[in-house]
């Protein structure tokens, strides 16, 4: 059993409890973050990847929902690092901070309600088991930003992800790709999408009802930096462009860089991990794990 941060205190996992009447459970009233921490054997150090950016997005998510965070940005970041220390995390970990409406009253309200912060962590290796994945275009549409804020990470929006992923799994695929209501490519169930086509790296913008992604942003920055000279284009992407792409990959905190070998039974490119995908994945690993001092601003060490 480990330690969880719950309502301002570090407690035993078993004591991090809430009521069956909780609004957070009944209506999904809350928002969350998902953060990775990478263990570097060489430096005997655990590095939290882009901690400040994740906390910023959590605070932004709360702002979009109209919720106040119980503690400020720096205190949230400190609680995350302290939680990893208390759990003596010395392997790759995933951290889940959760801001939730801490009220057991009946109605689904976001006003005049107490908000609590809980944070738990767990060891996490690869998110997808295979080297490459087979994805389908989901019949579920991505929840529009004007219905449930897709730019943020509200708990309730994950029903959308879960429905799409469940259908994909039941039909034998590894993952779902969701389209917007108007049929443009949005994102995976919990990962962003990039394609390589005609010598360009392409990804749909956040206005296509997808999360403001931190891995996505990191890859764009890396793709624009040495040693790469790739043209990156952010634009609306059509479903059938994916079928004719040279490479497609998904990315996210959990998914990292995941090559997509097939979509709807069509082979993408050679059907193996493409060259661009391979090199950006390697670069990302190097930067996240601490192999490149030039990007140390993205890494927060846990142990002093
Ligand atoms: N889209 C959705 C819906 C997600 O839940 C996630 C995971 N946070 C992502 C994309 C990937 O975003 P990030 O790189 O910030 O983890």
PDB file of C-alpha atoms and ligand atoms in Angstrom:
ATOM      1  CA  UNK A   1       0.000   0.000   0.000  1.00  0.00           C
ATOM      2  CA  UNK A   2       1.190   3.438  -0.802  1.00  0.00           C
ATOM      3  CA  UNK A   3       0.502   7.032   0.083  1.00  0.00           C
ATOM      4  CA  UNK A   4      -2.110   9.283  -1.496  1.00  0.00           C
ATOM      5  CA  UNK A   5      -2.595  13.015  -1.158  1.00  0.00           C
ATOM      6  CA  UNK A   6      -6.198  13.538  -0.153  1.00  0.00           C
ATOM      7  CA  UNK A   7      -7.943  16.752   0.885  1.00  0.00           C
ATOM      8  CA  UNK A   8      -4.709  18.448   1.902  1.00  0.00           C
ATOM      9  CA  UNK A   9      -3.059  15.520   3.675  1.00  0.00           C
ATOM     10  CA  UNK A  10      -0.857  12.577   2.869  1.00  0.00           C
ATOM     11  CA  UNK A  11      -2.767   9.461   3.883  1.00  0.00           C
ATOM     12  CA  UNK A  12      -2.614   5.718   3.417  1.00  0.00           C
ATOM     13  CA  UNK A  13      -4.223   4.735   0.059  1.00  0.00           C
ATOM     14  CA  UNK A  14      -6.978   2.935   1.959  1.00  0.00           C
ATOM     15  CA  UNK A  15      -7.973   6.140   3.734  1.00  0.00           C
ATOM     16  CA  UNK A  16      -8.401   8.207   0.573  1.00  0.00           C
ATOM     17  CA  UNK A  17     -12.161   7.769   0.503  1.00  0.00           C
ATOM     18  CA  UNK A  18     -15.242   9.671  -0.570  1.00  0.00           C
ATOM     19  CA  UNK A  19     -18.967   9.165  -0.195  1.00  0.00           C
ATOM     20  CA  UNK A  20     -21.202   7.254  -2.597  1.00  0.00           C
ATOM     21  CA  UNK A  21     -23.252  10.481  -2.615  1.00  0.00           C
ATOM     22  CA  UNK A  22     -20.350  12.546  -3.908  1.00  0.00           C
ATOM     23  CA  UNK A  23     -21.260  14.900  -6.752  1.00  0.00           C
ATOM     24  CA  UNK A  24     -17.868  14.059  -8.247  1.00  0.00           C
ATOM     25  CA  UNK A  25     -18.919  10.432  -8.596  1.00  0.00           C
ATOM     26  CA  UNK A  26     -22.572  10.982  -9.488  1.00  0.00           C
ATOM     27  CA  UNK A  27     -22.004  13.636 -12.154  1.00  0.00           C
ATOM     28  CA  UNK A  28     -18.287  13.541 -12.931  1.00  0.00           C
ATOM     29  CA  UNK A  29     -17.836  17.049 -11.567  1.00  0.00           C
ATOM     30  CA  UNK A  30     -14.143  17.647 -11.537  1.00  0.00           C
ATOM     31  CA  UNK A  31     -11.053  17.747 -13.695  1.00  0.00           C
ATOM     32  CA  UNK A  32      -7.706  16.070 -13.623  1.00  0.00           C
ATOM     33  CA  UNK A  33      -4.160  15.828 -14.900  1.00  0.00           C
ATOM     34  CA  UNK A  34      -2.006  12.896 -15.982  1.00  0.00           C
ATOM     35  CA  UNK A  35       1.725  13.267 -15.553  1.00  0.00           C
ATOM     36  CA  UNK A  36       4.659  10.966 -16.125  1.00  0.00           C
ATOM     37  CA  UNK A  37       7.816  10.762 -14.080  1.00  0.00           C
ATOM     38  CA  UNK A  38      10.795   9.002 -15.665  1.00  0.00           C
ATOM     39  CA  UNK A  39      13.450   7.160 -13.734  1.00  0.00           C
ATOM     40  CA  UNK A  40      17.029   7.739 -14.882  1.00  0.00           C
ATOM     41  CA  UNK A  41      19.275   4.886 -13.836  1.00  0.00           C
ATOM     42  CA  UNK A  42      22.315   6.868 -14.901  1.00  0.00           C
ATOM     43  CA  UNK A  43      21.528   9.829 -12.666  1.00  0.00           C
ATOM     44  CA  UNK A  44      19.731   7.829  -9.975  1.00  0.00           C
ATOM     45  CA  UNK A  45      16.976  10.389 -10.257  1.00  0.00           C
ATOM     46  CA  UNK A  46      13.249  10.529 -10.987  1.00  0.00           C
ATOM     47  CA  UNK A  47      12.288  13.347 -13.364  1.00  0.00           C
ATOM     48  CA  UNK A  48       8.727  14.668 -13.556  1.00  0.00           C
ATOM     49  CA  UNK A  49       8.072  15.632 -17.171  1.00  0.00           C
ATOM     50  CA  UNK A  50       6.781  19.185 -17.693  1.00  0.00           C
ATOM     51  CA  UNK A  51       5.368  19.450 -14.194  1.00  0.00           C
ATOM     52  CA  UNK A  52       4.621  23.186 -14.381  1.00  0.00           C
ATOM     53  CA  UNK A  53       2.786  22.806 -17.688  1.00  0.00           C
ATOM     54  CA  UNK A  54       0.632  19.983 -16.370  1.00  0.00           C
ATOM     55  CA  UNK A  55      -0.250  21.933 -13.237  1.00  0.00           C
ATOM     56  CA  UNK A  56      -0.994  24.995 -15.360  1.00  0.00           C
ATOM     57  CA  UNK A  57      -3.372  22.973 -17.523  1.00  0.00           C
ATOM     58  CA  UNK A  58      -5.060  21.564 -14.417  1.00  0.00           C
ATOM     59  CA  UNK A  59      -5.596  25.084 -13.093  1.00  0.00           C
ATOM     60  CA  UNK A  60      -6.863  26.146 -16.540  1.00  0.00           C
ATOM     61  CA  UNK A  61      -9.262  23.182 -16.576  1.00  0.00           C
ATOM     62  CA  UNK A  62     -10.593  24.293 -13.186  1.00  0.00           C
ATOM     63  CA  UNK A  63     -10.978  27.840 -14.507  1.00  0.00           C
ATOM     64  CA  UNK A  64     -12.931  26.595 -17.527  1.00  0.00           C
ATOM     65  CA  UNK A  65     -15.276  24.687 -15.181  1.00  0.00           C
ATOM     66  CA  UNK A  66     -15.506  27.779 -12.974  1.00  0.00           C
ATOM     67  CA  UNK A  67     -13.939  26.034  -9.974  1.00  0.00           C
ATOM     68  CA  UNK A  68     -11.434  27.453  -7.503  1.00  0.00           C
ATOM     69  CA  UNK A  69      -8.407  25.306  -6.712  1.00  0.00           C
ATOM     70  CA  UNK A  70      -7.987  24.759  -2.952  1.00  0.00           C
ATOM     71  CA  UNK A  71      -4.245  25.456  -3.172  1.00  0.00           C
ATOM     72  CA  UNK A  72      -2.160  27.430  -5.650  1.00  0.00           C
ATOM     73  CA  UNK A  73      -0.031  26.354  -8.560  1.00  0.00           C
ATOM     74  CA  UNK A  74       3.265  26.028  -6.647  1.00  0.00           C
ATOM     75  CA  UNK A  75       1.657  24.135  -3.770  1.00  0.00           C
ATOM     76  CA  UNK A  76       0.078  21.635  -6.201  1.00  0.00           C
ATOM     77  CA  UNK A  77       3.448  21.073  -7.887  1.00  0.00           C
ATOM     78  CA  UNK A  78       5.131  20.623  -4.507  1.00  0.00           C
ATOM     79  CA  UNK A  79       2.461  18.119  -3.382  1.00  0.00           C
ATOM     80  CA  UNK A  80       3.071  16.054  -6.540  1.00  0.00           C
ATOM     81  CA  UNK A  81       6.816  15.902  -5.972  1.00  0.00           C
ATOM     82  CA  UNK A  82       6.363  15.163  -2.265  1.00  0.00           C
ATOM     83  CA  UNK A  83       3.918  12.344  -3.079  1.00  0.00           C
ATOM     84  CA  UNK A  84       6.492  10.652  -5.332  1.00  0.00           C
ATOM     85  CA  UNK A  85       9.116  11.031  -2.594  1.00  0.00           C
ATOM     86  CA  UNK A  86       6.832   9.561   0.043  1.00  0.00           C
ATOM     87  CA  UNK A  87       6.092   6.598  -2.234  1.00  0.00           C
ATOM     88  CA  UNK A  88       9.840   6.189  -2.784  1.00  0.00           C
ATOM     89  CA  UNK A  89       9.198   6.029  -6.506  1.00  0.00           C
ATOM     90  CA  UNK A  90      12.325   4.705  -8.209  1.00  0.00           C
ATOM     91  CA  UNK A  91      10.864   3.496 -11.488  1.00  0.00           C
ATOM     92  CA  UNK A  92       8.717   5.149 -14.173  1.00  0.00           C
ATOM     93  CA  UNK A  93       5.556   6.480 -12.566  1.00  0.00           C
ATOM     94  CA  UNK A  94       2.260   8.064 -13.535  1.00  0.00           C
ATOM     95  CA  UNK A  95       0.719  10.752 -11.337  1.00  0.00           C
ATOM     96  CA  UNK A  96      -2.971  11.597 -11.295  1.00  0.00           C
ATOM     97  CA  UNK A  97      -3.979  14.881  -9.608  1.00  0.00           C
ATOM     98  CA  UNK A  98      -7.732  15.169  -9.374  1.00  0.00           C
ATOM     99  CA  UNK A  99      -9.711  18.298  -8.522  1.00  0.00           C
ATOM    100  CA  UNK A 100     -13.210  17.323  -7.581  1.00  0.00           C
ATOM    101  CA  UNK A 101     -16.429  18.817  -6.272  1.00  0.00           C
ATOM    102  CA  UNK A 102     -16.420  17.697  -2.658  1.00  0.00           C
ATOM    103  CA  UNK A 103     -20.129  17.844  -1.872  1.00  0.00           C
ATOM    104  CA  UNK A 104     -22.673  15.110  -1.190  1.00  0.00           C
ATOM    105  CA  UNK A 105     -25.743  17.191  -2.002  1.00  0.00           C
ATOM    106  CA  UNK A 106     -28.080  16.078  -4.752  1.00  0.00           C
ATOM    107  CA  UNK A 107     -27.918  18.486  -7.655  1.00  0.00           C
ATOM    108  CA  UNK A 108     -25.169  18.783 -10.304  1.00  0.00           C
ATOM    109  CA  UNK A 109     -23.830  22.221  -9.386  1.00  0.00           C
ATOM    110  CA  UNK A 110     -20.486  23.886  -9.879  1.00  0.00           C
ATOM    111  CA  UNK A 111     -21.264  27.032  -7.904  1.00  0.00           C
ATOM    112  CA  UNK A 112     -20.844  27.510  -4.149  1.00  0.00           C
ATOM    113  CA  UNK A 113     -19.343  24.068  -3.728  1.00  0.00           C
ATOM    114  CA  UNK A 114     -16.165  22.987  -1.935  1.00  0.00           C
ATOM    115  CA  UNK A 115     -13.410  21.693  -4.208  1.00  0.00           C
ATOM    116  CA  UNK A 116     -10.841  19.155  -3.047  1.00  0.00           C
ATOM    117  CA  UNK A 117      -7.546  18.046  -4.485  1.00  0.00           C
ATOM    118  CA  UNK A 118      -6.464  14.415  -4.402  1.00  0.00           C
ATOM    119  CA  UNK A 119      -3.347  12.967  -5.995  1.00  0.00           C
ATOM    120  CA  UNK A 120      -2.314   9.385  -6.430  1.00  0.00           C
ATOM    121  CA  UNK A 121       0.546   7.735  -8.275  1.00  0.00           C
ATOM    122  CA  UNK A 122       1.376   4.338  -9.634  1.00  0.00           C
ATOM    123  CA  UNK A 123       4.250   2.664 -11.471  1.00  0.00           C
ATOM    124  CA  UNK A 124       3.564   2.731 -15.216  1.00  0.00           C
ATOM    125  CA  UNK A 125       5.460   1.226 -18.110  1.00  0.00           C
ATOM    126  CA  UNK A 126       4.199   1.205 -21.687  1.00  0.00           C
ATOM    127  CA  UNK A 127       0.540   2.138 -22.233  1.00  0.00           C
ATOM    128  CA  UNK A 128       0.027   0.114 -25.432  1.00  0.00           C
ATOM    129  CA  UNK A 129       1.381  -3.419 -25.392  1.00  0.00           C
ATOM    130  CA  UNK A 130       2.399  -3.774 -29.067  1.00  0.00           C
ATOM    131  CA  UNK A 131       5.157  -1.986 -30.976  1.00  0.00           C
ATOM    132  CA  UNK A 132       2.557  -0.577 -33.402  1.00  0.00           C
ATOM    133  CA  UNK A 133      -1.230  -0.393 -33.157  1.00  0.00           C
ATOM    134  CA  UNK A 134      -4.301  -0.896 -35.331  1.00  0.00           C
ATOM    135  CA  UNK A 135      -6.804   1.957 -34.853  1.00  0.00           C
ATOM    136  CA  UNK A 136     -10.305   2.493 -36.153  1.00  0.00           C
ATOM    137  CA  UNK A 137     -12.287   5.626 -36.856  1.00  0.00           C
ATOM    138  CA  UNK A 138     -14.873   5.621 -34.107  1.00  0.00           C
ATOM    139  CA  UNK A 139     -18.582   5.942 -34.776  1.00  0.00           C
ATOM    140  CA  UNK A 140     -18.650   8.090 -31.607  1.00  0.00           C
ATOM    141  CA  UNK A 141     -17.891  11.737 -32.288  1.00  0.00           C
ATOM    142  CA  UNK A 142     -15.479  13.680 -30.093  1.00  0.00           C
ATOM    143  CA  UNK A 143     -17.402  15.689 -27.525  1.00  0.00           C
ATOM    144  CA  UNK A 144     -17.589  19.301 -28.804  1.00  0.00           C
ATOM    145  CA  UNK A 145     -15.765  21.929 -26.754  1.00  0.00           C
ATOM    146  CA  UNK A 146     -19.063  23.797 -26.451  1.00  0.00           C
ATOM    147  CA  UNK A 147     -20.780  20.785 -24.851  1.00  0.00           C
ATOM    148  CA  UNK A 148     -18.126  19.481 -22.452  1.00  0.00           C
ATOM    149  CA  UNK A 149     -14.864  21.445 -22.650  1.00  0.00           C
ATOM    150  CA  UNK A 150     -12.602  19.296 -24.839  1.00  0.00           C
ATOM    151  CA  UNK A 151      -9.696  21.724 -24.486  1.00  0.00           C
ATOM    152  CA  UNK A 152      -9.518  20.843 -20.785  1.00  0.00           C
ATOM    153  CA  UNK A 153      -9.569  17.563 -18.854  1.00  0.00           C
ATOM    154  CA  UNK A 154     -12.985  17.405 -17.192  1.00  0.00           C
ATOM    155  CA  UNK A 155     -13.687  14.016 -15.622  1.00  0.00           C
ATOM    156  CA  UNK A 156     -17.079  13.746 -17.341  1.00  0.00           C
ATOM    157  CA  UNK A 157     -15.543  13.980 -20.837  1.00  0.00           C
ATOM    158  CA  UNK A 158     -13.901  10.605 -20.342  1.00  0.00           C
ATOM    159  CA  UNK A 159     -17.184   8.818 -20.911  1.00  0.00           C
ATOM    160  CA  UNK A 160     -16.671   9.926 -24.518  1.00  0.00           C
ATOM    161  CA  UNK A 161     -13.160   8.413 -24.544  1.00  0.00           C
ATOM    162  CA  UNK A 162     -14.333   5.236 -22.825  1.00  0.00           C
ATOM    163  CA  UNK A 163     -17.238   4.667 -25.253  1.00  0.00           C
ATOM    164  CA  UNK A 164     -14.963   5.054 -28.258  1.00  0.00           C
ATOM    165  CA  UNK A 165     -12.254   2.867 -26.781  1.00  0.00           C
ATOM    166  CA  UNK A 166     -14.706   0.169 -25.704  1.00  0.00           C
ATOM    167  CA  UNK A 167     -16.184  -0.119 -29.208  1.00  0.00           C
ATOM    168  CA  UNK A 168     -12.701  -0.215 -30.710  1.00  0.00           C
ATOM    169  CA  UNK A 169     -11.613  -2.981 -28.326  1.00  0.00           C
ATOM    170  CA  UNK A 170     -14.778  -5.013 -28.866  1.00  0.00           C
ATOM    171  CA  UNK A 171     -14.136  -4.915 -32.601  1.00  0.00           C
ATOM    172  CA  UNK A 172     -10.538  -6.067 -32.191  1.00  0.00           C
ATOM    173  CA  UNK A 173      -8.736  -2.719 -32.598  1.00  0.00           C
ATOM    174  CA  UNK A 174      -6.217  -1.295 -30.159  1.00  0.00           C
ATOM    175  CA  UNK A 175      -7.485   2.282 -30.160  1.00  0.00           C
ATOM    176  CA  UNK A 176     -10.110   4.649 -31.535  1.00  0.00           C
ATOM    177  CA  UNK A 177      -9.590   7.848 -33.527  1.00  0.00           C
ATOM    178  CA  UNK A 178     -12.424  10.300 -33.014  1.00  0.00           C
ATOM    179  CA  UNK A 179     -13.760  12.814 -35.523  1.00  0.00           C
ATOM    180  CA  UNK A 180     -15.388  16.134 -34.691  1.00  0.00           C
ATOM    181  CA  UNK A 181     -19.110  16.634 -35.319  1.00  0.00           C
ATOM    182  CA  UNK A 182     -18.232  18.043 -38.756  1.00  0.00           C
ATOM    183  CA  UNK A 183     -16.120  15.036 -39.649  1.00  0.00           C
ATOM    184  CA  UNK A 184     -12.579  16.355 -39.171  1.00  0.00           C
ATOM    185  CA  UNK A 185      -9.938  14.287 -37.382  1.00  0.00           C
ATOM    186  CA  UNK A 186      -9.842  15.256 -33.708  1.00  0.00           C
ATOM    187  CA  UNK A 187      -7.683  12.855 -31.649  1.00  0.00           C
ATOM    188  CA  UNK A 188      -7.414   9.391 -30.117  1.00  0.00           C
ATOM    189  CA  UNK A 189      -9.317   8.377 -26.984  1.00  0.00           C
ATOM    190  CA  UNK A 190      -6.538   9.800 -24.803  1.00  0.00           C
ATOM    191  CA  UNK A 191      -3.800  10.778 -27.235  1.00  0.00           C
ATOM    192  CA  UNK A 192      -3.148  13.255 -30.024  1.00  0.00           C
ATOM    193  CA  UNK A 193      -2.582  12.414 -33.634  1.00  0.00           C
ATOM    194  CA  UNK A 194       0.164  13.340 -36.075  1.00  0.00           C
ATOM    195  CA  UNK A 195       0.585  12.263 -39.665  1.00  0.00           C
ATOM    196  CA  UNK A 196       3.431  12.501 -42.118  1.00  0.00           C
ATOM    197  CA  UNK A 197       2.363  13.137 -45.688  1.00  0.00           C
ATOM    198  CA  UNK A 198       4.205  14.559 -48.698  1.00  0.00           C
ATOM    199  CA  UNK A 199       7.173  15.633 -46.595  1.00  0.00           C
ATOM    200  CA  UNK A 200       5.184  17.463 -43.933  1.00  0.00           C
ATOM    201  CA  UNK A 201       4.449  16.705 -40.318  1.00  0.00           C
ATOM    202  CA  UNK A 202       0.776  17.519 -39.747  1.00  0.00           C
ATOM    203  CA  UNK A 203      -1.492  17.637 -36.690  1.00  0.00           C
ATOM    204  CA  UNK A 204      -5.023  19.001 -36.164  1.00  0.00           C
ATOM    205  CA  UNK A 205      -5.316  22.119 -33.967  1.00  0.00           C
ATOM    206  CA  UNK A 206      -6.900  22.202 -30.486  1.00  0.00           C
ATOM    207  CA  UNK A 207      -9.908  23.921 -32.039  1.00  0.00           C
ATOM    208  CA  UNK A 208     -10.748  20.494 -33.523  1.00  0.00           C
ATOM    209  CA  UNK A 209     -12.209  19.640 -30.095  1.00  0.00           C
ATOM    210  CA  UNK A 210      -9.058  18.090 -28.716  1.00  0.00           C
ATOM    211  CA  UNK A 211      -7.190  18.598 -25.488  1.00  0.00           C
ATOM    212  CA  UNK A 212      -4.450  21.239 -25.332  1.00  0.00           C
ATOM    213  CA  UNK A 213      -1.812  18.534 -25.276  1.00  0.00           C
ATOM    214  CA  UNK A 214       1.521  18.730 -23.556  1.00  0.00           C
ATOM    215  CA  UNK A 215       3.204  15.836 -25.373  1.00  0.00           C
ATOM    216  CA  UNK A 216       1.886  17.213 -28.671  1.00  0.00           C
ATOM    217  CA  UNK A 217       3.322  20.641 -27.865  1.00  0.00           C
ATOM    218  CA  UNK A 218       6.623  19.049 -26.840  1.00  0.00           C
ATOM    219  CA  UNK A 219       6.902  17.087 -30.086  1.00  0.00           C
ATOM    220  CA  UNK A 220       6.133  20.198 -32.154  1.00  0.00           C
ATOM    221  CA  UNK A 221       8.893  22.070 -30.339  1.00  0.00           C
ATOM    222  CA  UNK A 222      11.327  19.186 -30.800  1.00  0.00           C
ATOM    223  CA  UNK A 223      10.392  18.813 -34.475  1.00  0.00           C
ATOM    224  CA  UNK A 224      11.204  22.501 -34.977  1.00  0.00           C
ATOM    225  CA  UNK A 225      14.573  22.215 -33.237  1.00  0.00           C
ATOM    226  CA  UNK A 226      17.911  20.733 -34.330  1.00  0.00           C
ATOM    227  CA  UNK A 227      18.619  18.135 -35.578  1.00  0.00           C
ATOM    228  CA  UNK A 228      15.232  18.196 -37.324  1.00  0.00           C
ATOM    229  CA  UNK A 229      14.349  20.386 -40.255  1.00  0.00           C
ATOM    230  CA  UNK A 230      10.826  19.115 -40.769  1.00  0.00           C
ATOM    231  CA  UNK A 231       8.060  21.447 -41.870  1.00  0.00           C
ATOM    232  CA  UNK A 232       5.269  21.259 -39.317  1.00  0.00           C
ATOM    233  CA  UNK A 233       1.730  22.231 -40.284  1.00  0.00           C
ATOM    234  CA  UNK A 234      -1.200  22.572 -37.903  1.00  0.00           C
ATOM    235  CA  UNK A 235      -4.398  22.236 -39.895  1.00  0.00           C
ATOM    236  CA  UNK A 236      -7.731  20.521 -40.285  1.00  0.00           C
ATOM    237  CA  UNK A 237      -7.224  16.875 -41.236  1.00  0.00           C
ATOM    238  CA  UNK A 238      -9.668  14.731 -43.201  1.00  0.00           C
ATOM    239  CA  UNK A 239     -10.275  11.112 -42.323  1.00  0.00           C
ATOM    240  CA  UNK A 240      -9.238   9.728 -45.712  1.00  0.00           C
ATOM    241  CA  UNK A 241      -5.919  11.606 -45.547  1.00  0.00           C
ATOM    242  CA  UNK A 242      -4.999   9.212 -42.779  1.00  0.00           C
ATOM    243  CA  UNK A 243      -5.440   6.208 -45.059  1.00  0.00           C
ATOM    244  CA  UNK A 244      -2.970   7.653 -47.561  1.00  0.00           C
ATOM    245  CA  UNK A 245      -0.457   9.041 -45.055  1.00  0.00           C
ATOM    246  CA  UNK A 246       3.144   7.813 -45.073  1.00  0.00           C
ATOM    247  CA  UNK A 247       3.140   7.632 -41.284  1.00  0.00           C
ATOM    248  CA  UNK A 248       0.635   8.154 -38.481  1.00  0.00           C
ATOM    249  CA  UNK A 249       1.416   8.210 -34.791  1.00  0.00           C
ATOM    250  CA  UNK A 250      -0.422   8.983 -31.585  1.00  0.00           C
ATOM    251  CA  UNK A 251       1.141  10.765 -28.653  1.00  0.00           C
ATOM    252  CA  UNK A 252       0.279  11.545 -25.086  1.00  0.00           C
ATOM    253  CA  UNK A 253       1.579  11.370 -21.562  1.00  0.00           C
ATOM    254  CA  UNK A 254       0.528   7.743 -21.177  1.00  0.00           C
ATOM    255  CA  UNK A 255       0.784   6.786 -24.878  1.00  0.00           C
ATOM    256  CA  UNK A 256       4.168   8.557 -25.369  1.00  0.00           C
ATOM    257  CA  UNK A 257       4.848   8.145 -29.127  1.00  0.00           C
ATOM    258  CA  UNK A 258       2.823   5.223 -30.486  1.00  0.00           C
ATOM    259  CA  UNK A 259       3.101   4.325 -34.187  1.00  0.00           C
ATOM    260  CA  UNK A 260      -0.173   3.476 -35.945  1.00  0.00           C
ATOM    261  CA  UNK A 261       0.441   0.703 -38.501  1.00  0.00           C
ATOM    262  CA  UNK A 262      -3.156   0.261 -39.684  1.00  0.00           C
ATOM    263  CA  UNK A 263      -6.348   2.282 -39.627  1.00  0.00           C
ATOM    264  CA  UNK A 264      -9.659   0.625 -40.489  1.00  0.00           C
ATOM    265  CA  UNK A 265      -7.735  -2.324 -41.981  1.00  0.00           C
ATOM    266  CA  UNK A 266      -5.744  -0.076 -44.327  1.00  0.00           C
ATOM    267  CA  UNK A 267      -1.980  -0.317 -44.009  1.00  0.00           C
ATOM    268  CA  UNK A 268      -0.340   3.032 -43.280  1.00  0.00           C
ATOM    269  CA  UNK A 269       2.859   3.535 -45.291  1.00  0.00           C
ATOM    270  CA  UNK A 270       4.984   0.412 -45.049  1.00  0.00           C
ATOM    271  CA  UNK A 271       2.943  -0.936 -42.134  1.00  0.00           C
ATOM    272  CA  UNK A 272       5.991  -0.598 -39.887  1.00  0.00           C
ATOM    273  CA  UNK A 273       7.176   2.252 -37.682  1.00  0.00           C
ATOM    274  CA  UNK A 274       8.078   5.064 -40.087  1.00  0.00           C
ATOM    275  CA  UNK A 275      11.392   6.902 -40.126  1.00  0.00           C
ATOM    276  CA  UNK A 276      10.037  10.206 -38.808  1.00  0.00           C
ATOM    277  CA  UNK A 277       8.048   8.472 -36.097  1.00  0.00           C
ATOM    278  CA  UNK A 278      11.102   6.522 -35.026  1.00  0.00           C
ATOM    279  CA  UNK A 279      13.360   9.560 -34.811  1.00  0.00           C
ATOM    280  CA  UNK A 280      10.905  11.836 -32.982  1.00  0.00           C
ATOM    281  CA  UNK A 281      10.137   9.003 -30.530  1.00  0.00           C
ATOM    282  CA  UNK A 282      13.840   8.514 -29.828  1.00  0.00           C
ATOM    283  CA  UNK A 283      14.361  12.261 -29.377  1.00  0.00           C
ATOM    284  CA  UNK A 284      11.389  12.485 -27.024  1.00  0.00           C
ATOM    285  CA  UNK A 285      12.688   9.585 -24.924  1.00  0.00           C
ATOM    286  CA  UNK A 286      16.108  11.188 -24.682  1.00  0.00           C
ATOM    287  CA  UNK A 287      14.688  14.557 -23.602  1.00  0.00           C
ATOM    288  CA  UNK A 288      12.128  13.138 -21.128  1.00  0.00           C
ATOM    289  CA  UNK A 289      14.546  10.734 -19.473  1.00  0.00           C
ATOM    290  CA  UNK A 290      17.265  13.259 -18.880  1.00  0.00           C
ATOM    291  CA  UNK A 291      19.771  12.406 -21.610  1.00  0.00           C
ATOM    292  CA  UNK A 292      19.907  15.977 -22.938  1.00  0.00           C
ATOM    293  CA  UNK A 293      20.907  18.859 -20.653  1.00  0.00           C
ATOM    294  CA  UNK A 294      19.594  21.435 -23.142  1.00  0.00           C
ATOM    295  CA  UNK A 295      16.013  20.465 -22.245  1.00  0.00           C
ATOM    296  CA  UNK A 296      16.416  20.264 -18.469  1.00  0.00           C
ATOM    297  CA  UNK A 297      13.734  22.976 -18.079  1.00  0.00           C
ATOM    298  CA  UNK A 298      11.161  20.276 -18.905  1.00  0.00           C
ATOM    299  CA  UNK A 299      12.330  18.032 -16.066  1.00  0.00           C
ATOM    300  CA  UNK A 300      11.740  18.432 -12.353  1.00  0.00           C
ATOM    301  CA  UNK A 301      13.968  16.199 -10.208  1.00  0.00           C
ATOM    302  CA  UNK A 302      12.168  14.513  -7.309  1.00  0.00           C
ATOM    303  CA  UNK A 303      15.143  13.636  -5.107  1.00  0.00           C
ATOM    304  CA  UNK A 304      17.539  16.218  -3.750  1.00  0.00           C
TER     305      UNK A 304
HETATM  306  N1  LIG B   1      -6.233  13.716 -25.575  1.00  0.00           N
HETATM  307  C1  LIG B   1      -6.901  13.308 -24.489  1.00  0.00           C
HETATM  308  C2  LIG B   1      -8.391  13.270 -24.530  1.00  0.00           C
HETATM  309  C3  LIG B   1      -6.202  12.931 -23.332  1.00  0.00           C
HETATM  310  O1  LIG B   1      -6.845  12.526 -22.252  1.00  0.00           O
HETATM  311  C4  LIG B   1      -4.787  12.968 -23.338  1.00  0.00           C
HETATM  312  C5  LIG B   1      -4.012  12.568 -22.128  1.00  0.00           C
HETATM  313  N2  LIG B   1      -3.831  13.633 -21.234  1.00  0.00           N
HETATM  314  C6  LIG B   1      -4.140  13.425 -24.490  1.00  0.00           C
HETATM  315  C7  LIG B   1      -4.900  13.781 -25.593  1.00  0.00           C
HETATM  316  C8  LIG B   1      -2.651  13.616 -24.516  1.00  0.00           C
HETATM  317  O2  LIG B   1      -2.335  14.819 -23.874  1.00  0.00           O
HETATM  318  P1  LIG B   1      -1.001  15.024 -23.038  1.00  0.00           P
HETATM  319  O3  LIG B   1       0.099  14.863 -23.988  1.00  0.00           O
HETATM  320  O4  LIG B   1      -1.086  16.391 -22.513  1.00  0.00           O
HETATM  321  O5  LIG B   1      -0.982  13.975 -21.993  1.00  0.00           O
END
